[in-house]
Each structure stands twice: as structure tokens, then as C-alpha cells.
Amino acid sequence: MGVEQNIGVIRREIEAFNGRDWDAYLDCFANSVVTYEPDEDNPIQGHKGLKERIVTYTRAFPDVRLETERLFGQGEFIGYYDQVELFAQIGKKVHLK
């Protein structure tokens, strides 16, 4: 895929996440996806593992939204800078960058 197509995948991923459309979200990833999270000892593997992670995360923070500020690419590589906005259980808004 070209840069614009890859950027389109990231945009669809973010839109699906914000809309809680997990099938569309998972369609943005290969079945063999592996993600590394700072709070996990082991990588999250495959669609099943990724779905478990996002469902758990969005249950804990039901109003979490992804907001992309910059999205760019070169060749096969895509980078983006985003913010995560959520309300903590204590009732305060939290911004993660």
C-alpha cells in the first residue's frame, strides 16, 4: 500500500475506536498483530488479544476518545501524534499525549 492508503487505515482505526465498532477496528490490523503495552509484561497477540485489551480498556474508561493531531508517512512507515481524552474514575478529565 502507498502512504495515503496507510494513512487511511489509521484514520479508519481511530474512527472505529471512537465509534466502538470493534469489527471495523480489528479489520485495520493483520490477524497476526502483536502490540506491546507499557503496563503488560507480555505482548498482546492476534485479534482476540487486541479485542480483549480494547474492550477492557473502554469498559474502564467508557468515554475515552482518540484525537489525532499529526498524521504523516513515508514509504511503508506511518507516524502519528495523538491525544487520548478520558474521564478518570475520580470524575476529572485526563489528557494523555
CSV table of C-alpha atoms in Angstrom, one decimal:
chain,number,residue,atom,x,y,z
A,1,MET,CA,0.0,0.0,0.0
A,2,GLY,CA,1.0,3.6,-0.5
A,3,VAL,CA,1.4,6.3,2.1
A,4,GLU,CA,-2.1,7.7,1.5
A,5,GLN,CA,-3.7,4.2,1.8
A,6,ASN,CA,-1.8,3.5,5.0
A,7,ILE,CA,-2.8,6.9,6.5
A,8,GLY,CA,-6.4,5.9,5.5
A,9,VAL,CA,-6.1,2.7,7.6
A,10,ILE,CA,-5.0,4.7,10.6
A,11,ARG,CA,-7.9,7.1,10.2
A,12,ARG,CA,-10.4,4.2,9.9
A,13,GLU,CA,-8.8,2.7,13.0
A,14,ILE,CA,-9.3,5.8,15.0
A,15,GLU,CA,-12.9,6.3,13.7
A,16,ALA,CA,-13.8,2.7,14.5
A,17,PHE,CA,-12.2,3.0,18.0
A,18,ASN,CA,-14.2,6.2,18.8
A,19,GLY,CA,-17.4,4.6,17.4
A,20,ARG,CA,-16.8,1.4,19.4
A,21,ASP,CA,-17.0,-0.6,16.1
A,22,TRP,CA,-14.7,-3.4,17.1
A,23,ASP,CA,-15.1,-5.4,13.9
A,24,ALA,CA,-14.1,-2.4,11.8
A,25,TYR,CA,-11.3,-1.6,14.3
A,26,LEU,CA,-9.8,-5.2,14.0
A,27,ASP,CA,-10.1,-5.0,10.2
A,28,CYS,CA,-7.4,-2.4,10.4
A,29,PHE,CA,-4.9,-5.0,11.7
A,30,ALA,CA,-3.4,-8.2,10.4
A,31,ASN,CA,-4.6,-11.3,12.2
A,32,SER,CA,-1.1,-11.8,13.3
A,33,VAL,CA,-0.9,-8.3,15.0
A,34,VAL,CA,1.4,-8.0,18.0
A,35,THR,CA,1.3,-5.0,20.3
A,36,TYR,CA,3.5,-4.0,23.2
A,37,GLU,CA,1.9,-2.1,26.0
A,38,PRO,CA,3.9,-0.5,28.9
A,39,ASP,CA,1.6,-2.0,31.5
A,40,GLU,CA,1.8,-5.5,30.2
A,41,ASP,CA,4.6,-8.0,30.8
A,42,ASN,CA,3.9,-9.9,27.6
A,43,PRO,CA,2.9,-8.7,24.1
A,44,ILE,CA,-0.7,-8.7,23.1
A,45,GLN,CA,-1.1,-11.1,20.2
A,46,GLY,CA,-3.7,-11.5,17.5
A,47,HIS,CA,-7.2,-10.1,17.0
A,48,LYS,CA,-8.5,-12.0,20.1
A,49,GLY,CA,-5.9,-10.5,22.4
A,50,LEU,CA,-6.3,-7.0,20.9
A,51,LYS,CA,-10.1,-7.1,21.2
A,52,GLU,CA,-9.8,-8.2,24.9
A,53,ARG,CA,-7.5,-5.3,25.6
A,54,ILE,CA,-9.6,-2.6,24.0
A,55,VAL,CA,-12.8,-3.9,25.4
A,56,THR,CA,-11.3,-4.0,28.9
A,57,TYR,CA,-9.8,-0.5,28.4
A,58,THR,CA,-13.0,1.1,27.2
A,59,ARG,CA,-15.1,-0.5,30.0
A,60,ALA,CA,-12.7,1.0,32.5
A,61,PHE,CA,-12.8,4.4,30.6
A,62,PRO,CA,-16.1,4.5,28.7
A,63,ASP,CA,-15.7,8.0,27.4
A,64,VAL,CA,-12.2,7.6,26.1
A,65,ARG,CA,-11.6,9.1,22.6
A,66,LEU,CA,-8.6,9.3,20.4
A,67,GLU,CA,-7.8,12.6,18.8
A,68,THR,CA,-5.1,12.8,16.1
A,69,GLU,CA,-3.1,16.0,15.8
A,70,ARG,CA,-0.5,14.9,13.3
A,71,LEU,CA,-0.5,12.0,10.8
A,72,PHE,CA,2.3,11.5,8.3
A,73,GLY,CA,4.1,8.8,6.4
A,74,GLN,CA,7.0,7.9,4.2
A,75,GLY,CA,7.2,4.7,2.3
A,76,GLU,CA,5.7,1.9,4.4
A,77,PHE,CA,6.0,3.8,7.6
A,78,ILE,CA,3.3,5.9,9.3
A,79,GLY,CA,3.7,8.0,12.3
A,80,TYR,CA,1.1,10.0,14.3
A,81,TYR,CA,0.8,12.1,17.3
A,82,ASP,CA,-2.4,11.7,19.2
A,83,GLN,CA,-4.1,12.6,22.4
A,84,VAL,CA,-6.3,10.3,24.5
A,85,GLU,CA,-9.0,12.1,26.4
A,86,LEU,CA,-10.8,10.3,29.1
A,87,PHE,CA,-12.5,10.9,32.4
A,88,ALA,CA,-10.8,9.2,35.3
A,89,GLN,CA,-12.9,7.4,37.9
A,90,ILE,CA,-12.5,10.3,40.2
A,91,GLY,CA,-14.5,12.4,37.8
A,92,LYS,CA,-11.7,14.5,36.3
A,93,LYS,CA,-10.8,14.8,32.7
A,94,VAL,CA,-7.3,13.4,31.8
A,95,HIS,CA,-5.3,14.1,28.7
A,96,LEU,CA,-2.6,11.6,27.6
A,97,LYS,CA,-0.2,12.5,24.8
